Coordinates of N, CA and C and ligand atoms in Angstrom, one line a residue:
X1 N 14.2 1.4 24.9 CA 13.5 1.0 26.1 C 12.4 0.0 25.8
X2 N 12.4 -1.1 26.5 CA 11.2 -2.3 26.3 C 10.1 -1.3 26.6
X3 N 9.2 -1.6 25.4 CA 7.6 -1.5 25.8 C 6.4 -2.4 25.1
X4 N 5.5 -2.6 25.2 CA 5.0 -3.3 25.1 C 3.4 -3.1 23.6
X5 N 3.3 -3.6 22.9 CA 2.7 -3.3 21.5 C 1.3 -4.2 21.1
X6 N 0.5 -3.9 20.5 CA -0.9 -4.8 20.1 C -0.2 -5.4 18.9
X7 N 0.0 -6.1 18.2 CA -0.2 -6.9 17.2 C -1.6 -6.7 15.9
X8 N -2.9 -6.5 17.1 CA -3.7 -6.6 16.4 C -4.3 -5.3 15.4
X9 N -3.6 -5.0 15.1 CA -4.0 -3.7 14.2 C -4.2 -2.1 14.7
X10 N -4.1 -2.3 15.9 CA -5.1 -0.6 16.2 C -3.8 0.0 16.8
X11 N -2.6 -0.3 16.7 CA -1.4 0.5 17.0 C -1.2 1.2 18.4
X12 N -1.8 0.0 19.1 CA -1.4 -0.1 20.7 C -0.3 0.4 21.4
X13 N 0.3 0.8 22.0 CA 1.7 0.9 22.5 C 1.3 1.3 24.2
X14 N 2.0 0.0 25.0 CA 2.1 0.5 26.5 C 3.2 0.4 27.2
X15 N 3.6 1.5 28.2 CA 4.9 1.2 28.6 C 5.0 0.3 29.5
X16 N 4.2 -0.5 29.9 CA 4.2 -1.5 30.9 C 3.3 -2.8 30.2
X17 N 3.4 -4.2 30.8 CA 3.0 -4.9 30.1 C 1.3 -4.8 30.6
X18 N 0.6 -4.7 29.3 CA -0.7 -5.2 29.6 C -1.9 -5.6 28.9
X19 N -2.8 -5.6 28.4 CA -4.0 -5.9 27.5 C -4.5 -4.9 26.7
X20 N -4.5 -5.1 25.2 CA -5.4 -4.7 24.3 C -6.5 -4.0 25.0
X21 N -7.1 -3.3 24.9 CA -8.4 -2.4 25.6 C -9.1 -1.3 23.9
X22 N -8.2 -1.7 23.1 CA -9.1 -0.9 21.9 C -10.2 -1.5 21.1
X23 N -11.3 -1.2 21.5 CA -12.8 -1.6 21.0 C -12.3 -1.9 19.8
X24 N -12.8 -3.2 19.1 CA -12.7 -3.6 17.8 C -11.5 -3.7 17.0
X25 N -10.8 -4.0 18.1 CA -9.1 -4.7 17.9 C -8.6 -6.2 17.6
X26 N -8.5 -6.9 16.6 CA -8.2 -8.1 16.8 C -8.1 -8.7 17.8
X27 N -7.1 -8.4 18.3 CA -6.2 -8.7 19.9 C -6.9 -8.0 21.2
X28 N -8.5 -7.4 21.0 CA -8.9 -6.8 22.5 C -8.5 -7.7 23.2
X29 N -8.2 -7.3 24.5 CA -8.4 -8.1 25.8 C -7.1 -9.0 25.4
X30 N -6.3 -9.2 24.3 CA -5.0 -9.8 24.7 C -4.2 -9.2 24.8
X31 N -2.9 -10.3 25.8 CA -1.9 -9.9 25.8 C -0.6 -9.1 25.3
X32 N 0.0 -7.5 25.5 CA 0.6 -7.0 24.3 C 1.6 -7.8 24.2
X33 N 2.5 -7.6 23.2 CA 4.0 -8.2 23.1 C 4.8 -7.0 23.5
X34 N 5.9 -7.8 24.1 CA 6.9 -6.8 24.2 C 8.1 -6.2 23.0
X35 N 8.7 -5.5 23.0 CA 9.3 -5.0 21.9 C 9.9 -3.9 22.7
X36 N 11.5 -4.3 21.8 CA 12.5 -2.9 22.4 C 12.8 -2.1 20.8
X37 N 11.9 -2.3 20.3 CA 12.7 -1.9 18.9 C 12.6 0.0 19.2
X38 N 14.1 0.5 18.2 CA 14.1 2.0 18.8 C 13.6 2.9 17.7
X39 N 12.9 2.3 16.9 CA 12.8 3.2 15.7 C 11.1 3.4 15.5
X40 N 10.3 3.0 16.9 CA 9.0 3.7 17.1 C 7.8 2.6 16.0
X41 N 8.4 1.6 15.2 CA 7.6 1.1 13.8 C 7.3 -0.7 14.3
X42 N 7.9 -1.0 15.8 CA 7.9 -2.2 16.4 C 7.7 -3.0 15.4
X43 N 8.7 -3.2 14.2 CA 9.1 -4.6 13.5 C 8.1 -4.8 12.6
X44 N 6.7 -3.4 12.8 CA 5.7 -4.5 11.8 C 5.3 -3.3 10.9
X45 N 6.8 -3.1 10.4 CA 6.3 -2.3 9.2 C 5.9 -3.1 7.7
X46 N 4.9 -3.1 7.4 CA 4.1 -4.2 6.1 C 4.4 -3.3 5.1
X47 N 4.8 -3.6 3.9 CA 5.3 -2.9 2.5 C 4.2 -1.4 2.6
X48 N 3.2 -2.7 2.0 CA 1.6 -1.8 1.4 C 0.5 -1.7 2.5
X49 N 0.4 -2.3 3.7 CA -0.5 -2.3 4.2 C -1.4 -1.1 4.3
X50 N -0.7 -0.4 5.1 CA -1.4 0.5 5.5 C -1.6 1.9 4.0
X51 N -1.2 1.8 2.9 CA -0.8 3.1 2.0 C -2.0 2.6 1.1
X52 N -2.3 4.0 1.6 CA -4.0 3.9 0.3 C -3.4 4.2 -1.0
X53 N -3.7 3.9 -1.8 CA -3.1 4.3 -3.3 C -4.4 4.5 -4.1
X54 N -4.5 5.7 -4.7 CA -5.6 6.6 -5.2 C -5.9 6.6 -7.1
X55 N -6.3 6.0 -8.1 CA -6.1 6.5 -9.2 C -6.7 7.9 -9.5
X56 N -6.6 8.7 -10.8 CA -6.7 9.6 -11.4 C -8.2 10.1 -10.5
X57 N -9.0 9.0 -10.5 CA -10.6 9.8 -10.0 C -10.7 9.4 -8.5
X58 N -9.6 9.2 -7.6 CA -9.7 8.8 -6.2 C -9.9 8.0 -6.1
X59 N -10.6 6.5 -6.9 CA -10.8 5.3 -6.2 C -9.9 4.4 -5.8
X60 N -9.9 4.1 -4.5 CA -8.6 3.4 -4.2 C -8.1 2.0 -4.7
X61 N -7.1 1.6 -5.1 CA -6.5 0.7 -6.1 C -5.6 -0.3 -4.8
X62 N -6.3 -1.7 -5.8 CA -5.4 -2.6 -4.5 C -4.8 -3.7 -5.5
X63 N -4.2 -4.4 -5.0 CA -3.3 -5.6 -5.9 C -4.4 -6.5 -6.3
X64 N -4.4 -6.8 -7.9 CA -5.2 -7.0 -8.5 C -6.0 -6.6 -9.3
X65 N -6.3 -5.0 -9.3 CA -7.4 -4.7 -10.2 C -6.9 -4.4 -11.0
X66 N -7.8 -4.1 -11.9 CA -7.5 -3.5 -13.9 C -7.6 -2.3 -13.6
X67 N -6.8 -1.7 -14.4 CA -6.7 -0.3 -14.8 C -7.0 0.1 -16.7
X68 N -7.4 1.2 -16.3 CA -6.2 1.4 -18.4 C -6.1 2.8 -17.6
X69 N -5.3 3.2 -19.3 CA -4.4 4.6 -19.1 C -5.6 5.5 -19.5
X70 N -5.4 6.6 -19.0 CA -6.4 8.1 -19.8 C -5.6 8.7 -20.4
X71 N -4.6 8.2 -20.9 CA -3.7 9.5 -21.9 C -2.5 8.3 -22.6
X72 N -2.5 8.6 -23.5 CA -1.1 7.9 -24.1 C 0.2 8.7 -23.4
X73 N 0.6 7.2 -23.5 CA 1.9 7.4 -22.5 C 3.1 6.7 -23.2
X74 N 4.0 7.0 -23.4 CA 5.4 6.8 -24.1 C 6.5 6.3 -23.0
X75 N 6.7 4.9 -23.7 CA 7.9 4.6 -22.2 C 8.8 5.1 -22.5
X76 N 9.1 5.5 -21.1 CA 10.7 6.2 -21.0 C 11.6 5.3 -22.0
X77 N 12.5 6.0 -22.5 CA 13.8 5.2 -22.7 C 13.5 4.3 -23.8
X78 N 12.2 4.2 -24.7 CA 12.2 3.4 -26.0 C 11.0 4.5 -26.7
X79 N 10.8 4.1 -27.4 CA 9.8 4.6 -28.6 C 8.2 4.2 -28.6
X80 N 8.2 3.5 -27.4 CA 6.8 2.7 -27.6 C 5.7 3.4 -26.7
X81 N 4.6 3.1 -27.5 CA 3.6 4.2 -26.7 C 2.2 3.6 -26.5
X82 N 1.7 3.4 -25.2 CA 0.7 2.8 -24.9 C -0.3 4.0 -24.9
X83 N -1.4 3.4 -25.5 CA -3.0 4.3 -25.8 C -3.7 4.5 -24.9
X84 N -3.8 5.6 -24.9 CA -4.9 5.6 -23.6 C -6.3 4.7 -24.1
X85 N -6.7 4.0 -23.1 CA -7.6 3.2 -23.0 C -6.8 1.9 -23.1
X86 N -5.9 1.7 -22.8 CA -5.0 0.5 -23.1 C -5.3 -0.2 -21.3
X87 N -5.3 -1.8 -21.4 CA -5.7 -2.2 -20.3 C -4.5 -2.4 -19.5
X88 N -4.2 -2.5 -18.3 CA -3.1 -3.3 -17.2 C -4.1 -4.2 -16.5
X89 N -4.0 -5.2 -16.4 CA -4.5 -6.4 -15.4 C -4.2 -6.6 -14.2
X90 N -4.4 -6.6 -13.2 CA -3.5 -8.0 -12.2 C -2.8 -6.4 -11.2
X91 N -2.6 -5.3 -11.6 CA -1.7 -4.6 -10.7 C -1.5 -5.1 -9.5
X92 N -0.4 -4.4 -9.2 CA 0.5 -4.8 -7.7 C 0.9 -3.1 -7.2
X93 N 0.9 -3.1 -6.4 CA 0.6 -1.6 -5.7 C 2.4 -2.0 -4.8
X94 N 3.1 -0.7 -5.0 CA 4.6 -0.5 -4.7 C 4.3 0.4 -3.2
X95 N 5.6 0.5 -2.7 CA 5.5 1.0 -1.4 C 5.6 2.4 -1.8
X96 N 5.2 2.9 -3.0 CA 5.3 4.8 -3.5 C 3.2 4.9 -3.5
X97 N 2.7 5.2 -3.1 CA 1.3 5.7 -3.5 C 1.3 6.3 -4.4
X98 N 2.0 6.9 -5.3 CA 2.0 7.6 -6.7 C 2.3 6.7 -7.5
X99 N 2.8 5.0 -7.3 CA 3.2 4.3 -8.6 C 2.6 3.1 -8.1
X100 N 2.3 2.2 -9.3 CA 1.8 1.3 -9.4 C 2.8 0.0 -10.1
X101 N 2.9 -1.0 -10.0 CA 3.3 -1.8 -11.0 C 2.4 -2.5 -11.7
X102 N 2.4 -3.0 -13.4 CA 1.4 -3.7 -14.0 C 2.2 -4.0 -15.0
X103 N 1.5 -4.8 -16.1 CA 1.5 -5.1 -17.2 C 1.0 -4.7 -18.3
X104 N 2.0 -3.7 -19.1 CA 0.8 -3.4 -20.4 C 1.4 -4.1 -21.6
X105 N 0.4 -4.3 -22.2 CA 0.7 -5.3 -23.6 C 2.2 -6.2 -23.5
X106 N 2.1 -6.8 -22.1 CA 3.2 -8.2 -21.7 C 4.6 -7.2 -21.1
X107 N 4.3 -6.3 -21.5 CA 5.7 -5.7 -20.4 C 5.5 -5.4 -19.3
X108 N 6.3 -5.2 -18.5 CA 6.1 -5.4 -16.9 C 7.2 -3.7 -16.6
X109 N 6.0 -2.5 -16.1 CA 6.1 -0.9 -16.1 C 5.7 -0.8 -15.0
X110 N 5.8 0.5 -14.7 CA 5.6 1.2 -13.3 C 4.7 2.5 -14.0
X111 N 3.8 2.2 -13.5 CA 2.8 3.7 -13.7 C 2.4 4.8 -12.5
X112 N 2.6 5.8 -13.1 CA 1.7 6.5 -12.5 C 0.5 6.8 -11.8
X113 N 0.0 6.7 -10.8 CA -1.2 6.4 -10.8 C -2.2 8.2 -11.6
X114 N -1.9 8.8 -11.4 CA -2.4 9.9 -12.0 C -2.8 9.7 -13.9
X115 N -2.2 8.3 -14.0 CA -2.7 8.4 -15.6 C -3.5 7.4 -16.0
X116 N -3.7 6.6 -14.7 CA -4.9 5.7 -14.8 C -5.9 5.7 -13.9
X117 N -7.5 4.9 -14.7 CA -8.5 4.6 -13.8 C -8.3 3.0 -13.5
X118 N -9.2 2.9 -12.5 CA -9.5 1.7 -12.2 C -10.9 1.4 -13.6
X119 N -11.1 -0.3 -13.9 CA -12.0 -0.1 -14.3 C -12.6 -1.5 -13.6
Ligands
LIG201 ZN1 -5.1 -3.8 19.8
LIG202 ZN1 8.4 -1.1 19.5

């Protein structure tokens, strides 16, 4: 069924066409878009947007910060074992809130967030 959606962030939804009205909405006072989409997510599902991702002491982790490990950690499937206190740079945050992607010592892993801080 067509209904009509904000754009601007605050997850608008009207069954008839009409204006943003949520205080402190990008889009207050504009026009919604319409949308028949049936799966309730009107097209603007964003990978990471909305997914907080937490390390080991709750501070929330976004694409780009440094991490290191609090525990040595053994990659799956080889022999090699990164130190705790070992750095990742640059992370990129995955659409799991439990995993992270980064770089440790030039390889390119998926961590846990449970075994790292931000620093
Ligand atoms: Zn809005
Ligand atoms: Zn929709």
């Amino acid at each position: 069924m067509t209904h009509y959606v904000c754009k601007g962030g605050c997850g608008g939804v009207l069954e008839e066409i009409g204006i943003c009205e949520t205080e402190g909405c990008s889009n207050q006072y504009e026009m919604m878009e319409e949308c028949d989409c049936t799966d309730g997510k009107h097209g603007m599902e964003e990978s990471s947007s909305d997914l907080v991702v937490k390390d080991s002491n709750g501070a929330v982790l976004k694409d780009g910060d440094d991490v290191v490990l609090i525990k040595d950690l053994t990659l799956r499937g080889s022999s090699k074992t990164f130190k705790r206190g070992t750095k990742a740079s640059g992370i990129k945050l995955t659409d799991n809130d439990e995993e992270i992607d980064c770089k440790l010592e030039g390889s390119a892993i998926v961590l846990r967030v449970e075994f790292v801080k931000k620093v």
